[in-house]
Amino acid sequence: MLLCGLAAALSACGEPAPRKTGGVGTARPGDRVVAVASVPEKSGLLVDMPGNAQLLVVQPRSGEFRAFNPACPHVGSLVNPPAGGAITCPLHGSTFDPSTGEVRKGPATSGLTEVAISRSGDDLVLA
């Protein structure tokens, strides 16, 4: 009886949220990505984009901003923001350089794809 109640409660929650994908989604050049002040120095963050997508925006050095598609080229799992000087894929442990997106350690055999961004006032926008 308890299991039936649990199953009913879970089904009432609806469908699970769709899994986010890497990239710009439906955003276009000039669209705002994130406020400059939100991106931690020597680290970064995953930013939600329209169309259920995400970008990884990093600030490897003060005032230098880069964006990458966070989909690991190995199997597409989303990487984590930089920590300890590296971007890491939580699925199989590939690591990437936060300044360039280049692969440092596999199993990925290629780096993260860079997405062009530029600064516009206090915001970063798609270039």
PDB file of C-alpha atoms in Angstrom:
ATOM      1  CA  MET A   1       0.000   0.000   0.000  1.00  0.00           C
ATOM      2  CA  LEU A   2       2.841   2.383   0.877  1.00  0.00           C
ATOM      3  CA  LEU A   3       4.485   1.719  -2.495  1.00  0.00           C
ATOM      4  CA  CYS A   4       1.272   2.608  -4.322  1.00  0.00           C
ATOM      5  CA  GLY A   5       1.087   5.893  -2.468  1.00  0.00           C
ATOM      6  CA  LEU A   6       4.711   6.651  -3.281  1.00  0.00           C
ATOM      7  CA  ALA A   7       4.197   5.828  -6.952  1.00  0.00           C
ATOM      8  CA  ALA A   8       1.142   8.091  -7.096  1.00  0.00           C
ATOM      9  CA  ALA A   9       3.033  10.928  -5.439  1.00  0.00           C
ATOM     10  CA  LEU A  10       5.946  10.604  -7.860  1.00  0.00           C
ATOM     11  CA  SER A  11       3.740  10.503 -10.944  1.00  0.00           C
ATOM     12  CA  ALA A  12       1.952  13.646  -9.740  1.00  0.00           C
ATOM     13  CA  CYS A  13       5.230  15.520 -10.053  1.00  0.00           C
ATOM     14  CA  GLY A  14       5.071  15.206 -13.848  1.00  0.00           C
ATOM     15  CA  GLU A  15       7.895  14.541 -16.251  1.00  0.00           C
ATOM     16  CA  PRO A  16      11.485  15.019 -15.122  1.00  0.00           C
ATOM     17  CA  ALA A  17      13.138  18.228 -16.285  1.00  0.00           C
ATOM     18  CA  PRO A  18      14.928  17.781 -19.609  1.00  0.00           C
ATOM     19  CA  ARG A  19      18.682  17.359 -19.370  1.00  0.00           C
ATOM     20  CA  LYS A  20      20.586  20.523 -20.222  1.00  0.00           C
ATOM     21  CA  THR A  21      22.838  20.458 -23.257  1.00  0.00           C
ATOM     22  CA  GLY A  22      25.976  22.439 -23.933  1.00  0.00           C
ATOM     23  CA  GLY A  23      25.995  25.433 -26.241  1.00  0.00           C
ATOM     24  CA  VAL A  24      24.192  28.683 -26.894  1.00  0.00           C
ATOM     25  CA  GLY A  25      20.759  27.168 -27.450  1.00  0.00           C
ATOM     26  CA  THR A  26      18.567  29.660 -29.285  1.00  0.00           C
ATOM     27  CA  ALA A  27      20.631  32.739 -28.311  1.00  0.00           C
ATOM     28  CA  ARG A  28      22.029  34.968 -31.058  1.00  0.00           C
ATOM     29  CA  PRO A  29      25.022  37.304 -31.363  1.00  0.00           C
ATOM     30  CA  GLY A  30      24.539  40.308 -29.099  1.00  0.00           C
ATOM     31  CA  ASP A  31      22.416  38.408 -26.578  1.00  0.00           C
ATOM     32  CA  ARG A  32      23.475  38.788 -22.943  1.00  0.00           C
ATOM     33  CA  VAL A  33      25.264  35.801 -21.446  1.00  0.00           C
ATOM     34  CA  VAL A  34      26.094  36.923 -17.891  1.00  0.00           C
ATOM     35  CA  ALA A  35      27.140  39.927 -15.815  1.00  0.00           C
ATOM     36  CA  VAL A  36      30.917  40.379 -15.673  1.00  0.00           C
ATOM     37  CA  ALA A  37      30.752  40.634 -11.865  1.00  0.00           C
ATOM     38  CA  SER A  38      29.180  37.145 -11.648  1.00  0.00           C
ATOM     39  CA  VAL A  39      32.201  35.332 -13.096  1.00  0.00           C
ATOM     40  CA  PRO A  40      34.716  34.501 -10.350  1.00  0.00           C
ATOM     41  CA  GLU A  41      38.371  35.210 -11.076  1.00  0.00           C
ATOM     42  CA  LYS A  42      40.493  32.077 -11.684  1.00  0.00           C
ATOM     43  CA  SER A  43      37.273  30.074 -11.910  1.00  0.00           C
ATOM     44  CA  GLY A  44      33.980  30.257 -13.756  1.00  0.00           C
ATOM     45  CA  LEU A  45      30.373  29.182 -13.830  1.00  0.00           C
ATOM     46  CA  LEU A  46      27.811  27.360 -15.907  1.00  0.00           C
ATOM     47  CA  VAL A  47      25.316  29.824 -17.356  1.00  0.00           C
ATOM     48  CA  ASP A  48      21.804  28.849 -18.461  1.00  0.00           C
ATOM     49  CA  MET A  49      21.057  29.831 -22.046  1.00  0.00           C
ATOM     50  CA  PRO A  50      17.714  29.866 -23.881  1.00  0.00           C
ATOM     51  CA  GLY A  51      16.652  26.549 -25.358  1.00  0.00           C
ATOM     52  CA  ASN A  52      17.706  24.437 -22.350  1.00  0.00           C
ATOM     53  CA  ALA A  53      21.414  24.945 -23.075  1.00  0.00           C
ATOM     54  CA  GLN A  54      24.380  26.026 -20.968  1.00  0.00           C
ATOM     55  CA  LEU A  55      27.728  27.740 -21.479  1.00  0.00           C
ATOM     56  CA  LEU A  56      30.797  27.557 -19.295  1.00  0.00           C
ATOM     57  CA  VAL A  57      32.107  31.103 -18.769  1.00  0.00           C
ATOM     58  CA  VAL A  58      35.541  31.437 -17.167  1.00  0.00           C
ATOM     59  CA  GLN A  59      37.832  34.228 -15.999  1.00  0.00           C
ATOM     60  CA  PRO A  60      41.282  32.580 -15.998  1.00  0.00           C
ATOM     61  CA  ARG A  61      43.019  35.922 -15.297  1.00  0.00           C
ATOM     62  CA  SER A  62      41.640  39.214 -14.047  1.00  0.00           C
ATOM     63  CA  GLY A  63      39.608  40.834 -16.821  1.00  0.00           C
ATOM     64  CA  GLU A  64      40.023  37.948 -19.293  1.00  0.00           C
ATOM     65  CA  PHE A  65      36.778  36.148 -20.108  1.00  0.00           C
ATOM     66  CA  ARG A  66      36.230  33.093 -22.273  1.00  0.00           C
ATOM     67  CA  ALA A  67      33.276  30.838 -22.938  1.00  0.00           C
ATOM     68  CA  PHE A  68      33.178  27.172 -23.876  1.00  0.00           C
ATOM     69  CA  ASN A  69      30.545  24.670 -24.811  1.00  0.00           C
ATOM     70  CA  PRO A  70      30.663  22.575 -21.607  1.00  0.00           C
ATOM     71  CA  ALA A  71      29.854  19.297 -23.384  1.00  0.00           C
ATOM     72  CA  CYS A  72      32.866  17.032 -22.916  1.00  0.00           C
ATOM     73  CA  PRO A  73      34.046  15.889 -26.357  1.00  0.00           C
ATOM     74  CA  HIS A  74      34.415  12.338 -25.008  1.00  0.00           C
ATOM     75  CA  VAL A  75      30.704  11.465 -24.530  1.00  0.00           C
ATOM     76  CA  GLY A  76      28.943  14.814 -24.073  1.00  0.00           C
ATOM     77  CA  SER A  77      28.593  14.973 -20.288  1.00  0.00           C
ATOM     78  CA  LEU A  78      28.686  18.557 -18.994  1.00  0.00           C
ATOM     79  CA  VAL A  79      31.991  19.537 -17.377  1.00  0.00           C
ATOM     80  CA  ASN A  80      32.329  21.341 -14.060  1.00  0.00           C
ATOM     81  CA  PRO A  81      33.532  24.943 -13.696  1.00  0.00           C
ATOM     82  CA  PRO A  82      37.280  25.272 -13.058  1.00  0.00           C
ATOM     83  CA  ALA A  83      38.601  24.209  -9.664  1.00  0.00           C
ATOM     84  CA  GLY A  84      42.237  23.781  -8.716  1.00  0.00           C
ATOM     85  CA  GLY A  85      43.366  25.177 -12.077  1.00  0.00           C
ATOM     86  CA  ALA A  86      41.461  22.707 -14.264  1.00  0.00           C
ATOM     87  CA  ILE A  87      38.068  22.106 -15.836  1.00  0.00           C
ATOM     88  CA  THR A  88      37.047  18.512 -15.076  1.00  0.00           C
ATOM     89  CA  CYS A  89      34.478  16.180 -16.564  1.00  0.00           C
ATOM     90  CA  PRO A  90      32.735  14.384 -13.701  1.00  0.00           C
ATOM     91  CA  LEU A  91      31.861  11.342 -15.801  1.00  0.00           C
ATOM     92  CA  HIS A  92      35.269   9.945 -16.831  1.00  0.00           C
ATOM     93  CA  GLY A  93      37.779  12.445 -15.421  1.00  0.00           C
ATOM     94  CA  SER A  94      38.989  14.269 -18.528  1.00  0.00           C
ATOM     95  CA  THR A  95      40.590  17.599 -17.641  1.00  0.00           C
ATOM     96  CA  PHE A  96      40.874  20.781 -19.681  1.00  0.00           C
ATOM     97  CA  ASP A  97      42.862  24.009 -19.498  1.00  0.00           C
ATOM     98  CA  PRO A  98      40.584  26.838 -18.261  1.00  0.00           C
ATOM     99  CA  SER A  99      42.414  29.435 -20.392  1.00  0.00           C
ATOM    100  CA  THR A 100      42.222  27.595 -23.712  1.00  0.00           C
ATOM    101  CA  GLY A 101      39.847  24.651 -23.313  1.00  0.00           C
ATOM    102  CA  GLU A 102      42.625  22.316 -24.525  1.00  0.00           C
ATOM    103  CA  VAL A 103      42.521  18.769 -23.241  1.00  0.00           C
ATOM    104  CA  ARG A 104      45.108  18.057 -20.535  1.00  0.00           C
ATOM    105  CA  LYS A 105      44.127  14.488 -19.674  1.00  0.00           C
ATOM    106  CA  GLY A 106      41.844  12.011 -21.416  1.00  0.00           C
ATOM    107  CA  PRO A 107      39.923   9.979 -22.185  1.00  0.00           C
ATOM    108  CA  ALA A 108      38.791  13.030 -24.228  1.00  0.00           C
ATOM    109  CA  THR A 109      41.046  13.404 -27.274  1.00  0.00           C
ATOM    110  CA  SER A 110      40.110  16.989 -28.148  1.00  0.00           C
ATOM    111  CA  GLY A 111      39.460  20.183 -26.229  1.00  0.00           C
ATOM    112  CA  LEU A 112      36.299  22.096 -25.395  1.00  0.00           C
ATOM    113  CA  THR A 113      34.773  24.164 -28.177  1.00  0.00           C
ATOM    114  CA  GLU A 114      35.183  27.887 -27.572  1.00  0.00           C
ATOM    115  CA  VAL A 115      32.177  30.172 -27.995  1.00  0.00           C
ATOM    116  CA  ALA A 116      32.901  33.777 -28.955  1.00  0.00           C
ATOM    117  CA  ILE A 117      31.886  36.344 -26.343  1.00  0.00           C
ATOM    118  CA  SER A 118      32.720  40.007 -25.828  1.00  0.00           C
ATOM    119  CA  ARG A 119      32.281  42.572 -23.104  1.00  0.00           C
ATOM    120  CA  SER A 120      29.524  45.141 -23.419  1.00  0.00           C
ATOM    121  CA  GLY A 121      29.557  47.437 -20.404  1.00  0.00           C
ATOM    122  CA  ASP A 122      28.950  45.331 -17.315  1.00  0.00           C
ATOM    123  CA  ASP A 123      27.834  42.261 -19.298  1.00  0.00           C
ATOM    124  CA  LEU A 124      29.316  39.531 -21.455  1.00  0.00           C
ATOM    125  CA  VAL A 125      27.434  38.979 -24.714  1.00  0.00           C
ATOM    126  CA  LEU A 126      27.624  36.511 -27.574  1.00  0.00           C
ATOM    127  CA  ALA A 127      29.919  37.841 -30.289  1.00  0.00           C
TER     128      ALA A 127
END
